[in-house]
Each structure stands twice: as C-alpha cells, then as structure tokens.
Short mmCIF file of C-alpha atoms in Angstrom, two decimals:
data_model
loop_
_atom_site.label_atom_id
_atom_site.label_comp_id
_atom_site.label_asym_id
_atom_site.label_seq_id
_atom_site.Cartn_x
_atom_site.Cartn_y
_atom_site.Cartn_z
CA MET A 64 46.58 54.54 90.81
CA ASN A 65 47.02 57.15 93.48
CA LEU A 66 50.55 55.96 94.25
CA ARG A 67 51.53 56.16 90.58
CA PHE A 68 50.05 59.66 90.33
CA TRP A 69 52.10 60.92 93.30
CA ILE A 70 55.29 59.35 91.97
CA LEU A 71 54.81 61.07 88.60
CA TRP A 72 53.96 64.35 90.32
CA LEU A 73 57.08 64.24 92.46
CA ALA A 74 59.23 63.44 89.42
CA TRP A 75 57.70 66.39 87.56
CA VAL A 76 58.41 68.74 90.49
CA ALA A 77 62.01 67.52 90.76
CA LEU A 78 62.51 67.96 87.02
CA GLY A 79 61.02 71.45 87.15
CA VAL A 80 63.26 72.52 90.01
CA GLY A 81 66.34 71.11 88.34
CA CYS A 82 65.59 72.79 85.03
CA SER A 83 64.41 76.16 86.38
CA PRO A 84 66.63 79.00 85.15
CA GLN A 85 69.15 80.38 87.63
CA PRO A 86 69.60 84.15 88.05
CA PRO A 87 72.64 85.70 86.33
CA SER A 88 75.81 85.65 88.44
CA VAL A 89 79.43 86.78 88.27
CA SER A 90 82.57 85.90 90.24
CA PHE A 91 85.95 87.66 90.22
CA SER A 92 89.57 86.58 90.22
CA PRO A 93 91.25 88.14 92.05
CA SER A 94 88.56 89.18 94.53
CA ARG A 95 90.47 92.38 95.35
CA ALA A 96 92.48 94.49 92.96
CA ALA A 97 94.22 97.84 92.65
CA ILE A 98 93.10 100.63 90.34
CA GLY A 99 94.27 99.83 86.80
CA GLU A 100 94.68 96.11 87.54
CA GLU A 101 92.92 93.57 85.34
CA VAL A 102 90.24 91.34 86.87
CA GLU A 103 88.77 88.20 85.34
CA ALA A 104 84.97 87.94 85.59
CA ARG A 105 83.36 84.49 85.25
CA LEU A 106 79.79 84.88 83.99
CA SER A 107 76.67 82.78 84.24
CA GLY A 108 73.45 83.83 82.56
CA VAL A 109 75.09 86.83 80.88
CA SER A 110 76.52 86.97 77.37
CA ALA A 111 80.17 88.04 77.52
CA PRO A 112 80.57 89.35 73.91
CA GLN A 113 78.10 92.22 74.46
CA ALA A 114 78.60 92.71 78.22
CA ARG A 115 79.49 96.07 79.74
CA VAL A 116 81.03 96.35 83.23
CA TYR A 117 80.35 99.11 85.77
CA VAL A 118 82.36 99.45 89.00
CA SER A 119 80.65 101.74 91.50
CA GLY A 120 78.77 103.30 88.58
CA VAL A 121 81.92 103.92 86.50
CA GLU A 122 82.23 101.94 83.26
CA ALA A 123 85.33 99.78 83.15
CA THR A 124 87.39 99.01 80.07
CA VAL A 125 86.94 95.40 78.92
CA THR A 126 90.25 94.06 77.58
CA VAL A 127 89.37 90.42 76.75
CA ARG A 128 86.08 88.69 75.88
CA GLU A 129 85.65 84.92 75.65
CA ALA A 130 82.74 82.52 75.97
CA GLY A 131 81.60 82.63 79.60
CA TRP A 132 84.16 85.13 80.86
CA LEU A 133 85.77 88.49 80.26
CA ARG A 134 88.58 90.57 81.68
CA PHE A 135 88.26 94.24 82.66
CA ARG A 136 90.49 96.92 84.11
CA VAL A 137 89.53 98.49 87.48
CA PRO A 138 88.61 102.15 86.84
CA MET A 139 89.42 105.13 89.05
CA VAL A 140 87.04 104.65 91.99
CA ALA A 141 87.27 104.90 95.75
CA GLY A 142 88.93 102.13 97.73
CA GLY A 143 87.01 99.49 99.64
CA PRO A 144 84.18 97.12 98.67
CA GLN A 145 82.56 98.45 95.49
CA PRO A 146 79.43 97.20 93.69
CA VAL A 147 79.98 95.76 90.22
CA ARG A 148 77.31 95.36 87.53
CA VAL A 149 77.80 93.30 84.38
CA VAL A 150 75.07 94.20 81.89
CA SER A 151 74.27 92.51 78.58
CA GLY A 152 70.99 93.14 76.81
CA GLY A 153 68.23 92.57 79.33
CA GLN A 154 70.44 90.50 81.64
CA GLU A 155 72.42 91.86 84.60
CA ALA A 156 74.73 90.17 87.11
CA GLN A 157 75.83 91.89 90.29
CA SER A 158 78.60 91.30 92.81
CA THR A 159 81.18 93.15 94.91
CA LEU A 160 84.88 93.77 94.23
CA SER A 161 87.30 94.92 96.91
CA VAL A 162 89.25 97.84 95.42
CA LEU A 163 92.67 98.58 96.89
CA GLY A 164 92.66 102.35 97.37
CA GLN A 165 95.44 104.46 98.85
CA VAL A 166 98.14 101.82 99.30
CA ASP A 167 101.83 101.39 98.60
CA PRO A 168 101.86 98.86 95.72
CA GLN A 169 105.46 97.93 96.52
CA ARG A 170 104.95 97.12 100.21
CA VAL A 171 102.83 94.32 101.69
CA LEU A 172 102.11 93.49 105.34
CA LEU A 173 101.80 89.80 106.17
CA ARG A 174 100.36 88.47 109.42
CA LEU A 175 101.59 84.99 110.34
CA PRO A 176 101.91 82.81 113.47
CA LEU A 177 104.47 83.67 116.15
CA GLY A 178 107.94 82.21 115.60
CA ARG A 179 107.31 81.44 111.93
CA SER A 180 109.36 82.68 108.98
CA PRO A 181 107.31 83.49 105.88
CA SER A 182 107.31 81.31 102.79
CA LEU A 183 107.32 83.76 99.90
CA PRO A 184 106.40 83.25 96.22
CA ALA A 185 108.30 84.97 93.42
CA GLY A 186 108.18 88.75 93.46
CA PHE A 187 108.23 89.12 97.25
CA THR A 188 111.22 89.92 99.48
CA LEU A 189 111.38 90.03 103.28
CA VAL A 190 112.12 93.53 104.57
CA ARG A 191 111.42 93.08 108.28
CA ARG A 192 109.75 90.60 110.62
CA ASP A 193 108.68 91.06 114.25
CA ASP A 194 106.96 88.83 116.79
CA LEU A 195 104.22 91.01 118.26
CA LEU A 196 103.71 89.12 121.51
CA GLY A 197 101.07 91.53 122.77
CA CYS A 198 98.97 90.85 119.69
CA GLY A 199 99.69 87.13 119.50
CA PHE A 200 101.05 87.08 115.95
CA ALA A 201 104.11 87.97 113.87
CA LEU A 202 104.14 90.81 111.36
CA ALA A 203 106.32 90.68 108.25
CA GLU A 204 106.93 93.68 106.00
CA LEU A 205 107.46 92.52 102.44
CA GLY A 206 108.69 94.23 99.33
CA TYR A 207 106.80 93.51 96.10
CA SER A 208 108.21 94.05 92.63
CA GLY A 209 105.35 92.81 90.47
CA GLU A 210 102.38 94.60 88.93
CA ALA A 211 99.24 92.50 89.57
CA LEU A 212 98.96 93.27 93.29
CA GLY A 213 95.58 91.68 93.94
CA ARG A 214 96.50 88.40 92.29
CA ALA A 215 99.87 88.39 94.10
CA LEU A 216 98.11 88.78 97.48
CA GLU A 217 95.97 85.72 96.75
CA GLU A 218 99.05 83.76 95.73
CA LEU A 219 100.82 84.81 98.94
CA GLU A 220 97.91 83.78 101.18
CA ALA A 221 97.71 80.43 99.36
CA GLN A 222 101.15 79.56 100.78
CA ASP A 223 99.64 78.94 104.24
CA PRO A 224 96.04 79.04 105.56
CA ALA A 225 97.30 81.08 108.54
CA TYR A 226 98.60 83.91 106.32
CA LYS A 227 96.71 87.20 106.05
CA ALA A 228 98.19 89.69 103.58
CA ASP A 229 97.30 93.29 102.87
CA PRO A 230 99.05 96.11 101.00
CA GLU A 231 100.34 98.83 103.30
CA SER A 232 97.76 101.60 103.56
CA LEU A 233 98.79 105.22 103.15
CA TRP A 234 96.37 107.21 105.30
CA SER A 235 98.21 110.52 104.83
CA LEU A 236 99.14 110.21 101.18
CA GLY A 237 100.45 113.51 99.81
CA GLY A 238 101.16 114.95 103.26
CA GLN A 239 97.52 115.79 104.04
CA SER A 240 96.82 115.42 107.76
CA GLY A 241 93.58 114.27 109.32
CA GLY A 242 92.85 117.80 110.46
CA GLU A 243 93.29 119.15 106.94
CA ALA A 244 91.04 116.44 105.54
CA VAL A 245 88.09 117.57 107.71
CA GLY A 246 88.73 121.29 107.19
CA ALA A 247 90.05 122.00 110.70
CA PRO A 248 92.41 124.83 109.64
CA LEU A 249 89.48 126.81 108.24
CA ALA A 250 87.51 126.43 111.47
CA GLN A 251 90.55 127.30 113.57
CA GLY A 252 91.11 130.41 111.45
CA ARG A 253 87.65 131.56 112.48
CA GLY A 254 88.50 131.16 116.15
CA HIS A 255 86.96 127.72 116.68
CA ARG A 256 89.75 125.87 118.49
CA GLY A 257 87.78 123.93 121.09
CA GLN A 258 88.07 126.48 123.88
CA GLY A 259 86.20 125.36 126.98
CA VAL A 260 85.41 121.93 125.53
CA GLN A 261 86.38 118.72 127.31
CA VAL A 262 86.51 115.53 125.25
CA ALA A 263 86.34 112.15 126.99
CA VAL A 264 88.29 109.53 125.00
CA LEU A 265 86.95 106.08 125.89
CA ASP A 266 89.53 103.82 124.30
CA THR A 267 92.74 101.98 125.20
CA GLY A 268 94.03 104.87 127.34
CA VAL A 269 96.13 107.91 126.50
CA ASP A 270 99.90 108.32 126.94
CA ALA A 271 101.11 111.10 129.21
CA ALA A 272 102.80 112.78 126.24
CA ILE A 273 99.40 114.29 125.38
CA PRO A 274 98.19 116.99 127.84
CA GLN A 275 95.16 115.67 129.67
CA LEU A 276 92.90 116.04 132.66
CA ALA A 277 92.65 113.26 135.23
CA GLY A 278 90.85 110.17 134.01
CA TYR A 279 90.35 106.58 135.04
CA ASP A 280 91.44 103.07 134.01
CA PHE A 281 88.51 100.65 134.15
CA VAL A 282 90.70 97.75 133.00
CA GLU A 283 93.21 97.95 135.86
CA ASP A 284 90.86 99.86 138.22
CA ASP A 285 93.33 102.63 138.92
CA PRO A 286 93.59 106.37 138.16
CA VAL A 287 96.35 105.96 135.51
CA PRO A 288 94.70 105.27 132.11
CA GLN A 289 97.98 104.57 130.28
CA ASP A 290 97.69 103.32 126.69
CA ALA A 291 98.82 99.68 126.77
CA PHE A 292 97.70 98.72 123.27
CA PRO A 293 100.70 97.77 121.04
CA GLY A 294 101.55 100.86 119.04
CA GLY A 295 98.85 102.85 120.83
CA HIS A 296 95.24 103.44 119.84
CA GLY A 297 93.56 105.77 122.32
CA THR A 298 96.64 107.98 122.15
CA GLY A 299 96.13 108.40 118.43
CA ALA A 300 92.46 109.19 118.92
CA ALA A 301 93.33 111.84 121.49
CA GLY A 302 95.99 113.23 119.16
CA LEU A 303 93.40 113.59 116.40
CA VAL A 304 91.14 115.50 118.78
CA LYS A 305 93.99 117.91 119.60
CA GLU A 306 94.80 118.29 115.90
CA VAL A 307 91.23 119.32 115.12
CA ALA A 308 90.56 121.26 118.36
CA PRO A 309 93.96 122.18 119.88
CA ASP A 310 92.47 124.05 122.86
CA ALA A 311 90.13 121.22 123.89
CA GLN A 312 90.97 119.27 127.04
CA ILE A 313 91.30 115.50 126.97
CA VAL A 314 89.72 113.26 129.62
CA PRO A 315 91.27 109.79 129.20
CA VAL A 316 89.06 106.83 130.14
CA ARG A 317 90.51 103.37 129.52
CA VAL A 318 87.83 100.77 128.75
CA CYS A 319 89.74 98.55 126.26
CA ASP A 320 92.54 96.18 127.26
CA ALA A 321 95.94 95.60 125.68
CA SER A 322 94.41 93.16 123.19
CA GLY A 323 91.91 95.76 122.00
CA VAL A 324 88.97 94.02 123.70
CA CYS A 325 86.38 96.50 125.00
CA ARG A 326 83.98 94.81 127.41
CA ALA A 327 80.48 96.27 127.61
CA SER A 328 80.65 96.40 131.40
CA ARG A 329 83.76 98.60 131.28
CA VAL A 330 82.28 100.84 128.60
CA VAL A 331 79.13 101.35 130.66
CA ARG A 332 81.21 102.11 133.76
CA GLY A 333 83.28 104.56 131.76
CA VAL A 334 80.29 106.40 130.33
CA CYS A 335 78.65 106.53 133.76
CA TRP A 336 81.83 107.89 135.33
CA VAL A 337 82.19 110.57 132.65
CA VAL A 338 78.61 111.76 133.09
CA ALA A 339 78.93 111.78 136.88
CA ASN A 340 82.17 113.74 136.90
CA ARG A 341 81.62 116.14 134.04
CA GLN A 342 80.87 119.13 136.30
CA GLY A 343 83.05 118.21 139.27
CA PRO A 344 86.87 118.26 139.55
CA TYR A 345 88.34 115.46 137.48
CA GLY A 346 91.29 115.04 139.80
CA ALA A 347 89.12 113.10 142.27
CA GLN A 348 88.67 109.54 141.05
CA PRO A 349 85.98 107.03 142.09
CA GLU A 350 87.24 104.63 144.70
CA PRO A 351 87.22 100.92 143.84
CA GLY A 352 84.35 99.27 145.61
CA ARG A 353 82.55 102.58 145.99
CA GLY A 354 80.89 104.39 143.13
CA TYR A 355 81.52 103.30 139.57
CA PRO A 356 84.64 101.14 139.38
CA GLY A 357 83.66 98.74 142.17
CA GLY A 358 79.87 98.66 141.94
CA GLY A 359 79.34 98.28 138.19
CA PRO A 360 76.12 99.59 136.72
CA GLU A 361 75.33 96.22 135.20
CA ALA A 362 74.88 94.88 138.74
CA GLY A 363 72.23 97.47 139.55
CA PRO A 364 72.52 100.95 141.05
CA ALA A 365 75.98 101.40 142.50
CA GLY A 366 76.73 102.91 145.87
CA ARG A 367 77.28 106.62 146.14
CA PRO A 368 80.81 107.86 145.43
CA GLY A 369 83.08 108.26 148.40
CA PRO A 370 84.51 111.50 149.75
CA GLY A 371 86.16 113.77 147.24
CA HIS A 372 83.49 113.40 144.56
CA PRO A 373 81.42 116.58 144.78
CA GLY A 374 78.37 116.47 142.59
CA SER A 375 78.81 112.85 141.51
CA GLY A 376 75.59 110.87 141.56
CA SER A 377 75.74 107.09 141.46
CA CYS A 378 74.61 105.22 138.40
CA GLY A 379 70.84 105.45 138.28
CA GLN A 380 70.68 107.59 141.42
CA PRO A 381 70.13 111.35 141.75
CA GLY A 382 73.08 113.67 142.12
CA ARG A 383 73.48 116.58 144.48
CA PRO A 384 71.86 119.98 143.87
CA GLY A 385 73.16 121.65 140.74
CA GLN A 386 74.44 118.38 139.31
CA PRO A 387 72.95 115.85 136.85
CA GLY A 388 69.64 114.59 138.11
CA SER A 389 70.32 110.98 137.13
CA LEU A 390 72.88 108.96 135.21
CA PRO A 391 73.04 106.08 132.71
CA CYS A 392 71.74 102.93 134.35
CA GLY A 393 73.62 100.32 132.33
CA LEU A 394 72.66 97.59 129.88
CA ARG A 395 69.07 96.41 130.14
CA PRO A 396 66.99 94.20 127.87
CA ALA A 397 65.09 96.33 125.38
CA GLY A 398 61.43 95.70 124.75
CA GLY A 399 61.02 93.02 127.39
CA GLY A 400 61.63 89.36 126.65
CA GLY A 401 62.75 87.96 123.34
CA GLY A 402 65.62 90.39 122.80
CA GLY A 403 63.56 92.74 120.66
CA GLY A 404 65.81 95.77 120.91
CA PRO A 405 65.75 98.65 118.43
CA ARG A 406 66.79 97.65 114.90
CA GLY A 407 67.24 94.07 115.98
CA HIS A 408 69.77 94.76 118.75
CA PRO A 409 69.02 92.57 121.77
CA HIS A 410 70.23 95.16 124.27
CA ARG A 411 70.53 98.90 124.48
CA LEU A 412 72.05 101.41 126.85
CA ALA A 413 69.20 102.47 129.11
CA ALA A 414 69.69 106.03 130.33
CA CYS A 415 67.79 108.19 132.77
CA PRO A 416 67.10 111.81 131.71
CA LEU A 417 69.66 114.43 132.71
CA GLN A 418 68.08 117.44 134.36
CA HIS A 419 71.06 119.74 133.99
CA PRO A 420 72.77 119.37 130.59
CA GLY A 421 76.06 121.08 129.94
CA GLY A 422 79.61 120.66 131.14
CA LEU A 423 81.34 117.89 129.22
CA ARG A 424 80.58 117.99 125.51
#
C-alpha cells in the first residue's frame, strides 16, 4: 500500500511540474539590428494580436502580427544592448536587443583566421583584407549594399564558425571630437587647460610623437614605454588627455603587452612606481632588480630604490622626509580566507595610507 501511494505521489508531482505554466518569453531574429530595421519577435505566453513593444522605454511600430509572433521596427534609441518589453493585457515578456548605433551601414569588418580568404554571401564585397600577425587574426573590410544589416551580419557569420562580423563604428560621426563631446572647449575657455597636472597613462605605452615625461616599461623592464599594440592604444589614451587638457604632462607607464594583455603584477608595479615617483624627478627610473621593476610588490615589500631616486619609498615601506609615508602594497586576499573580497571580488589592491598627498593627480 505504501509503495503504491509513493508511486502515485511521484506521478502526480511529475505531472504537476510538466503542466505548470511557464513565464512569458520572447526571442528575436536577428538578435542585433540597426535603427529602422525590422525584427521578428517569437512569443510564448503573450498574445501577439494585442501586444505592444517597447525598446528602452520607446514604443516601437509593429508592422506584422501573426499567431505566436510579430515583427516590429527598431525605434530611435541609443546603441548597445537595450531592454525590450512586449506587453499584452496582464502579460509581459522581457529580453534584450543589441541595437547598432553610430555605424556605417555600408561597411562591415570581418575577423577571420590568418591566411584565410572570406566566403561572402550576396550583398557583400571585399574591399580590403590584412593578416594582423600581432593580433593573431585577419581583418577584412567589406562593402554591404543591402538594407537589413542585422540579418545580413548573422548570415555572414553563419558562413564559418570562426567568423566575427561587426558594422564599422563611427566614433566621431559629424566631426565632433572626444574633447567636444565632454565639453572641453568650454573648460579651456575658462582657463582650465591642465596646467601643473601630470597624468600617468597605464596602458600599452605611448609613442614619442606625444610630448611626455620619462616613464617606464614594465613589460620589457626598460625606461622606453613605446606603444607596441597594433594600431596603438595607450597613445590614443594619451592623445585624448592632451585634447581635453592640452597643458597637462603625460607620464607613460607600459603595463600591457603587444597582445593587449595587462597582467595584475605589472599593473601593481606600475601604480606603485607612479606613487613613489610622483614628487621626485621622473627622469630617474627604478633599476631592474632594485625597487619596483625587479622586486615586484606581489612578492612582498621590495628593496629600496637605488641611487638617483630621491624621495622614492619602496612598496609598503616608508619614504624619505617630505615624501609619501607609504605606498601601495600589492594584491592581497581581502577578508581573510574564502576569497570574500568587496562586492564578491576575491582580491583587492591593498594600499597603505599616504601621509603627504599631492603631486601627481
């Protein structure tokens, strides 16, 4: 009797789980689309005939309604992932649509394996192709003559699992520079041009074309932090600083390699070096094996800097009179065992208080 009871109970539970109503859902095709492009929404648990669609809070025009699906046109919203709500009566389905913002709809960039020529569907033409050996892939610039850009990108990527396609972004559309976008001309007109401010750029290095103070390369362990990233990255960051604050001085610190990999140990060394040297002459670099480059902070307090480093305290050690009292100590576990760092991060940058703030900003 007991066995029969449990069998019936388990069957009832399985039937209940299988028949329990599922929450409303929606999926999109294509999953990314340009403004004005039509997107098909497949619905579950929502009635299509009465449904209204909102993209980032803006109601979209529904062009086709059928049983279980509808088609809408992407309204004028910002680019990037945008929340979408499909509402019908008391039911609502939510999802995310990637909106193609400021892009050239007639130009597509395709990443593919080195040495490969692209296989292109109708509507695409090859404009240029380069093997980017430093990046480990080939880049093809394609022309596109169609209208449904999002759907065409999916069709292009379906040609090969190794393909990654994106429309070419236009970051300065209309001739507006980065400085203009943040209101730099107004600040400069009021006399705020970065006078007396030194900005340390911890990145892939900075080309000599940009005026700069002496810095350090923690990738090659030498005093020449040249930008080796293909096409440059730190150089562009330093250029943006000069565009916003033309009188500021750049301190280049290379912590990221030619592949764009930024190791935590190099970043910590770079930060520690910047703090240690912010009041002393930047022309004197730490010597490998002494001070920051050779005795990394992650290995414990480093040795004191060698001659030619006035006022530079070692990582976690006091500086000389009139200089920072102590410096960042490196990466340490936060909150003891178990990796319970702040906001779920297993590690944090442990720093010792600075007694004499000022200098580098």
